[in-house]
């Protein structure tokens, strides 16, 4: 089934809470309905959205916005050790995590409470507390927009890296994700080494999937704004990655600087810490600011336009560049 609307308000479809209109909005409930709708291919201006938790509209969108309402969840293979779960791209991410935790299948629990939908988990390679969605993804199914052909990408094809996939690179804008297949474990492998996660899980009574989920939810609730109360798109910037010698130089100058060594030998820095050091938690702005408990999150203080947010973000980038010589890149997709 297809639902279609024209001059459609996207206010409820972006967690920043910014008013913007789509010339046309198309929601599809199955892959076959989508393929039928696209006919021999779609050549207009297209934007695919999930939960709208990583988007910043600076203008109306004068093309067609596609949104998945594919909601199936099917076990396609099950062994004594693992489960292959094929999930529709329209399924709410946290509802999927809750479901897998309830079933006692391990893998997604550290990714509790991330806003958004299943389709975006593959595009964005969402990650938190030492786990990335790409670690669990076995396959991504899409429909290619230009010719309405169903495509399938293996984990290797997807080229997952930190907040990165092929769908943000060579295949950017070319596909509509319809299904994502995750490989989950029945034998539980806890990943508790990030920050104070282990401590929090112990406080809750020890390592069980339910306790890990609860601990992650509590940590996120304390640090990140609830999108239903405060407009934001979660982390606005990506954490920058610098060479080891640069990181060592920073460490001697700023001993409290958080640093995360990567397998490549490079070091990931905390953009939130860098932004806080530039004084942005204390700098009041009319419509836009950073969140008090996490400076990496740019928040809509009420009535912000996309352009206000962009102007503010540019000032943040310039200050970090001036103080630390580090370039911050946006994680958020700017539309318009
Ligand atoms: N920090 C500060 N000040 C701040 C923010 C952070 O000093 O204002 C410090 C913290 O004290 C900590 C370090 O920076 O020592 C890292 O902070 P945090 O654990 O909050 O993680 P992050 O690197 O800022 C990333 C992800 C989050 C994810 C967390 C946990 C990115 C862009 N963000 O944030 O993802 O939840 O790690 O894994 O990688 C998102 O993408 O929307 C998101 C929330």
Short mmCIF file of N, CA, C and O in Angstrom, two decimals, residues 81-162:
data_model
loop_
_atom_site.label_atom_id
_atom_site.label_comp_id
_atom_site.label_asym_id
_atom_site.label_seq_id
_atom_site.Cartn_x
_atom_site.Cartn_y
_atom_site.Cartn_z
N UNK A 81 23.15 -21.31 18.23
CA UNK A 81 23.95 -20.15 18.67
C UNK A 81 23.39 -18.80 18.26
O UNK A 81 23.57 -17.82 18.95
N UNK A 82 22.78 -18.75 17.09
CA UNK A 82 22.33 -17.42 16.66
C UNK A 82 21.03 -17.40 15.87
O UNK A 82 20.48 -18.44 15.50
N UNK A 83 20.58 -16.18 15.65
CA UNK A 83 19.30 -15.94 14.98
C UNK A 83 19.54 -14.89 13.89
O UNK A 83 20.18 -13.87 14.15
N UNK A 84 19.05 -15.16 12.70
CA UNK A 84 19.09 -14.14 11.65
C UNK A 84 17.71 -13.51 11.57
O UNK A 84 16.73 -14.19 11.27
N UNK A 85 17.65 -12.21 11.86
CA UNK A 85 16.38 -11.52 11.94
C UNK A 85 16.28 -10.49 10.82
O UNK A 85 17.11 -9.59 10.73
N UNK A 86 15.26 -10.67 9.96
CA UNK A 86 15.05 -9.73 8.84
C UNK A 86 13.97 -8.74 9.25
O UNK A 86 12.84 -9.14 9.57
N UNK A 87 14.34 -7.47 9.26
CA UNK A 87 13.46 -6.47 9.85
C UNK A 87 13.12 -5.38 8.82
O UNK A 87 14.01 -4.86 8.14
N UNK A 88 11.86 -5.02 8.75
CA UNK A 88 11.40 -3.96 7.85
C UNK A 88 12.02 -2.63 8.23
O UNK A 88 12.18 -2.31 9.42
N UNK A 89 12.34 -1.82 7.20
CA UNK A 89 13.06 -0.57 7.45
C UNK A 89 12.25 0.46 8.23
O UNK A 89 12.80 1.40 8.78
N UNK A 90 10.92 0.27 8.31
CA UNK A 90 10.10 1.25 9.02
C UNK A 90 9.93 0.96 10.51
O UNK A 90 9.33 1.75 11.24
N UNK A 91 10.49 -0.15 10.97
CA UNK A 91 10.34 -0.51 12.38
C UNK A 91 11.13 0.48 13.25
O UNK A 91 12.27 0.83 12.92
N UNK A 92 10.51 0.93 14.32
CA UNK A 92 11.18 1.84 15.25
C UNK A 92 12.40 1.15 15.87
O UNK A 92 12.29 0.01 16.32
N UNK A 93 13.53 1.83 15.85
CA UNK A 93 14.77 1.20 16.30
C UNK A 93 14.68 0.67 17.74
O UNK A 93 15.00 -0.48 18.02
N UNK A 94 14.23 1.53 18.65
CA UNK A 94 14.25 1.11 20.05
C UNK A 94 13.23 0.01 20.32
O UNK A 94 13.43 -0.82 21.20
N UNK A 95 12.13 -0.01 19.54
CA UNK A 95 11.17 -1.10 19.69
C UNK A 95 11.83 -2.41 19.28
O UNK A 95 11.62 -3.46 19.91
N UNK A 96 12.67 -2.38 18.24
CA UNK A 96 13.40 -3.58 17.83
C UNK A 96 14.36 -4.02 18.93
O UNK A 96 14.44 -5.21 19.27
N UNK A 97 15.09 -3.06 19.50
CA UNK A 97 16.04 -3.41 20.57
C UNK A 97 15.28 -4.05 21.74
O UNK A 97 15.67 -5.11 22.25
N UNK A 98 14.17 -3.43 22.14
CA UNK A 98 13.38 -3.96 23.27
C UNK A 98 12.92 -5.40 22.97
O UNK A 98 12.98 -6.28 23.83
N UNK A 99 12.47 -5.63 21.73
CA UNK A 99 11.98 -6.95 21.31
C UNK A 99 13.10 -7.99 21.40
O UNK A 99 12.91 -9.09 21.93
N UNK A 100 14.31 -7.63 20.92
CA UNK A 100 15.41 -8.62 20.93
C UNK A 100 15.87 -8.90 22.36
O UNK A 100 16.21 -10.04 22.68
N UNK A 101 15.84 -7.88 23.20
CA UNK A 101 16.23 -8.09 24.61
C UNK A 101 15.23 -9.02 25.29
O UNK A 101 15.61 -9.93 26.02
N UNK A 102 13.96 -8.80 25.00
CA UNK A 102 12.91 -9.65 25.57
C UNK A 102 13.08 -11.11 25.13
O UNK A 102 12.89 -12.03 25.93
N UNK A 103 13.47 -11.29 23.88
CA UNK A 103 13.68 -12.65 23.35
C UNK A 103 14.99 -13.27 23.83
O UNK A 103 15.30 -14.40 23.49
N UNK A 104 15.80 -12.48 24.53
CA UNK A 104 17.14 -12.88 25.01
C UNK A 104 18.10 -13.18 23.87
O UNK A 104 18.91 -14.10 23.92
N UNK A 105 18.00 -12.35 22.82
CA UNK A 105 18.99 -12.42 21.74
C UNK A 105 19.92 -11.23 21.93
O UNK A 105 19.47 -10.10 22.05
N UNK A 106 21.21 -11.51 21.95
CA UNK A 106 22.14 -10.43 22.29
C UNK A 106 22.74 -9.79 21.04
O UNK A 106 22.85 -10.41 19.98
N UNK A 107 23.13 -8.53 21.17
CA UNK A 107 23.77 -7.80 20.08
C UNK A 107 23.39 -6.32 20.08
O UNK A 107 24.23 -5.45 19.97
N UNK A 108 22.08 -6.08 20.22
CA UNK A 108 21.62 -4.69 20.04
C UNK A 108 21.45 -3.93 21.36
O UNK A 108 21.20 -2.73 21.34
N UNK A 109 21.58 -4.63 22.51
CA UNK A 109 21.22 -4.01 23.79
C UNK A 109 21.96 -2.70 24.09
O UNK A 109 21.39 -1.78 24.66
N UNK A 110 23.25 -2.59 23.67
CA UNK A 110 23.98 -1.34 23.94
C UNK A 110 23.43 -0.18 23.10
O UNK A 110 23.76 0.97 23.36
N UNK A 111 22.63 -0.52 22.10
CA UNK A 111 22.11 0.52 21.20
C UNK A 111 20.68 0.93 21.59
O UNK A 111 19.93 1.47 20.78
N UNK A 112 20.33 0.67 22.86
CA UNK A 112 19.00 1.05 23.37
C UNK A 112 18.80 2.55 23.28
O UNK A 112 19.75 3.33 23.45
N UNK A 113 17.54 2.91 23.05
CA UNK A 113 17.05 4.30 23.11
C UNK A 113 17.62 5.23 22.04
O UNK A 113 17.42 6.44 22.10
N UNK A 114 18.31 4.69 21.05
CA UNK A 114 18.72 5.55 19.93
C UNK A 114 17.46 5.86 19.14
O UNK A 114 16.70 4.96 18.80
N UNK A 115 17.19 7.15 18.88
CA UNK A 115 15.98 7.45 18.12
C UNK A 115 16.12 7.01 16.67
O UNK A 115 17.23 6.76 16.20
N UNK A 116 15.02 6.89 15.97
CA UNK A 116 15.08 6.59 14.54
C UNK A 116 14.54 5.22 14.20
O UNK A 116 13.94 4.54 15.04
N UNK A 117 14.75 4.82 12.96
CA UNK A 117 14.17 3.57 12.45
C UNK A 117 15.25 2.65 11.88
O UNK A 117 16.38 3.08 11.66
N UNK A 118 14.84 1.43 11.61
CA UNK A 118 15.76 0.36 11.19
C UNK A 118 16.53 0.71 9.90
O UNK A 118 17.72 0.46 9.80
N UNK A 119 15.86 1.32 8.92
CA UNK A 119 16.52 1.64 7.66
C UNK A 119 17.74 2.51 7.88
O UNK A 119 18.83 2.26 7.33
N UNK A 120 17.59 3.52 8.73
CA UNK A 120 18.70 4.45 8.98
C UNK A 120 19.84 3.80 9.75
O UNK A 120 20.98 4.25 9.66
N UNK A 121 19.54 2.72 10.49
CA UNK A 121 20.61 2.08 11.27
C UNK A 121 21.70 1.58 10.33
O UNK A 121 22.88 1.56 10.67
N UNK A 122 21.29 1.20 9.10
CA UNK A 122 22.26 0.69 8.14
C UNK A 122 22.95 1.83 7.38
O UNK A 122 24.13 1.75 7.09
N UNK A 123 22.20 2.88 7.09
CA UNK A 123 22.78 3.99 6.33
C UNK A 123 23.83 4.70 7.18
O UNK A 123 24.96 4.95 6.78
N UNK A 124 23.42 5.00 8.42
CA UNK A 124 24.22 5.78 9.37
C UNK A 124 25.25 4.95 10.11
O UNK A 124 26.13 5.50 10.74
N UNK A 125 25.06 3.63 10.15
CA UNK A 125 25.82 2.77 11.05
C UNK A 125 25.78 3.36 12.46
O UNK A 125 26.81 3.69 13.05
N UNK A 126 24.57 3.45 13.00
CA UNK A 126 24.39 4.07 14.33
C UNK A 126 25.24 3.30 15.35
O UNK A 126 25.45 2.09 15.21
N UNK A 127 25.71 4.03 16.34
CA UNK A 127 26.57 3.37 17.32
C UNK A 127 26.49 4.04 18.67
O UNK A 127 26.16 5.22 18.76
N UNK A 128 26.74 3.27 19.72
CA UNK A 128 26.82 3.82 21.07
C UNK A 128 27.41 2.76 21.99
O UNK A 128 27.21 1.56 21.76
N UNK A 129 28.10 3.23 23.02
CA UNK A 129 28.61 2.36 24.10
C UNK A 129 29.35 1.13 23.57
O UNK A 129 29.13 0.00 23.98
N UNK A 130 30.24 1.41 22.59
CA UNK A 130 31.15 0.38 22.11
C UNK A 130 30.59 -0.58 21.07
O UNK A 130 31.25 -1.55 20.71
N UNK A 131 29.38 -0.33 20.58
CA UNK A 131 28.78 -1.21 19.57
C UNK A 131 28.27 -0.34 18.41
O UNK A 131 27.79 0.77 18.62
N UNK A 132 28.39 -0.88 17.19
CA UNK A 132 27.81 -0.20 16.03
C UNK A 132 26.85 -1.17 15.35
O UNK A 132 27.11 -2.39 15.32
N UNK A 133 25.78 -0.64 14.79
CA UNK A 133 24.78 -1.51 14.13
C UNK A 133 25.45 -2.40 13.09
O UNK A 133 25.09 -3.57 12.94
N UNK A 134 26.42 -1.84 12.37
CA UNK A 134 27.11 -2.59 11.31
C UNK A 134 27.77 -3.88 11.82
O UNK A 134 27.95 -4.83 11.06
N UNK A 135 28.13 -3.90 13.12
CA UNK A 135 28.72 -5.12 13.69
C UNK A 135 27.74 -6.29 13.59
O UNK A 135 28.14 -7.45 13.55
N UNK A 136 26.45 -5.99 13.63
CA UNK A 136 25.42 -7.03 13.69
C UNK A 136 24.74 -7.26 12.35
O UNK A 136 24.00 -8.23 12.18
N UNK A 137 24.93 -6.33 11.42
CA UNK A 137 24.19 -6.42 10.15
C UNK A 137 24.82 -7.47 9.23
O UNK A 137 26.03 -7.51 9.05
N UNK A 138 23.93 -8.30 8.67
CA UNK A 138 24.37 -9.37 7.78
C UNK A 138 24.08 -8.97 6.32
O UNK A 138 24.84 -9.27 5.42
N UNK A 139 22.95 -8.25 6.15
CA UNK A 139 22.51 -7.94 4.79
C UNK A 139 21.59 -6.71 4.80
O UNK A 139 20.84 -6.51 5.76
N UNK A 140 21.68 -5.91 3.74
CA UNK A 140 20.77 -4.77 3.61
C UNK A 140 20.08 -4.89 2.25
O UNK A 140 20.74 -5.06 1.22
N UNK A 141 18.75 -4.86 2.26
CA UNK A 141 17.99 -4.92 1.00
C UNK A 141 17.45 -3.53 0.69
O UNK A 141 17.00 -2.81 1.59
N UNK A 142 17.51 -3.19 -0.58
CA UNK A 142 17.06 -1.86 -0.99
C UNK A 142 16.29 -1.95 -2.31
O UNK A 142 16.30 -3.00 -2.97
N UNK A 143 15.67 -0.85 -2.68
CA UNK A 143 15.17 -0.68 -4.04
C UNK A 143 15.94 0.51 -4.62
O UNK A 143 16.01 1.57 -3.98
N UNK A 144 16.54 0.30 -5.80
CA UNK A 144 17.30 1.38 -6.44
C UNK A 144 16.32 2.36 -7.06
O UNK A 144 15.44 1.96 -7.83
N UNK A 145 16.49 3.63 -6.71
CA UNK A 145 15.49 4.63 -7.09
C UNK A 145 15.42 4.82 -8.61
O UNK A 145 14.33 4.90 -9.19
N UNK A 146 16.57 4.84 -9.26
CA UNK A 146 16.60 5.19 -10.70
C UNK A 146 15.95 4.16 -11.61
O UNK A 146 15.47 4.50 -12.69
N UNK A 147 15.94 2.85 -11.17
CA UNK A 147 15.35 1.85 -12.07
C UNK A 147 14.41 0.87 -11.34
O UNK A 147 13.98 -0.12 -11.92
N UNK A 148 14.11 1.16 -10.07
CA UNK A 148 13.16 0.35 -9.29
C UNK A 148 13.58 -1.12 -9.19
O UNK A 148 12.73 -2.00 -9.07
N UNK A 149 14.88 -1.38 -9.21
CA UNK A 149 15.37 -2.76 -9.10
C UNK A 149 15.70 -3.07 -7.64
O UNK A 149 16.31 -2.25 -6.95
N UNK A 150 15.27 -4.26 -7.19
CA UNK A 150 15.58 -4.69 -5.82
C UNK A 150 17.05 -5.10 -5.76
O UNK A 150 17.53 -5.85 -6.61
N UNK A 151 17.79 -4.59 -4.76
CA UNK A 151 19.23 -4.88 -4.63
C UNK A 151 19.50 -5.46 -3.25
O UNK A 151 18.71 -5.26 -2.32
N UNK A 152 20.62 -6.15 -3.13
CA UNK A 152 20.98 -6.74 -1.85
C UNK A 152 22.47 -6.48 -1.61
O UNK A 152 23.29 -6.67 -2.50
N UNK A 153 22.81 -6.02 -0.41
CA UNK A 153 24.19 -5.71 -0.06
C UNK A 153 24.61 -6.57 1.12
O UNK A 153 23.92 -6.62 2.14
N UNK A 154 25.76 -7.25 1.01
CA UNK A 154 26.28 -8.01 2.15
C UNK A 154 26.94 -7.02 3.11
O UNK A 154 27.16 -5.86 2.75
N UNK A 155 27.28 -7.52 4.28
CA UNK A 155 27.99 -6.68 5.26
C UNK A 155 29.23 -6.06 4.61
O UNK A 155 29.48 -4.86 4.74
N UNK A 156 30.01 -6.88 3.89
CA UNK A 156 31.25 -6.37 3.28
C UNK A 156 30.93 -5.28 2.25
O UNK A 156 31.62 -4.26 2.20
N UNK A 157 29.87 -5.50 1.45
CA UNK A 157 29.49 -4.48 0.46
C UNK A 157 29.21 -3.14 1.15
O UNK A 157 29.42 -2.08 0.56
N UNK A 158 28.65 -3.21 2.35
CA UNK A 158 28.18 -1.98 3.01
C UNK A 158 29.32 -1.07 3.46
O UNK A 158 29.11 0.11 3.69
N UNK A 159 30.54 -1.64 3.62
CA UNK A 159 31.72 -0.84 3.94
C UNK A 159 31.53 0.00 5.22
O UNK A 159 31.81 1.20 5.25
N UNK A 160 31.02 -0.67 6.26
CA UNK A 160 30.73 0.06 7.49
C UNK A 160 32.00 0.58 8.17
O UNK A 160 33.02 -0.11 8.22
N UNK A 161 31.93 1.80 8.66
CA UNK A 161 32.97 2.39 9.50
C UNK A 161 32.25 3.37 10.42
O UNK A 161 31.02 3.47 10.36
N UNK A 162 32.99 4.11 11.24
CA UNK A 162 32.38 5.03 12.20
C UNK A 162 31.38 5.98 11.51
O UNK A 162 31.79 6.77 10.68
#
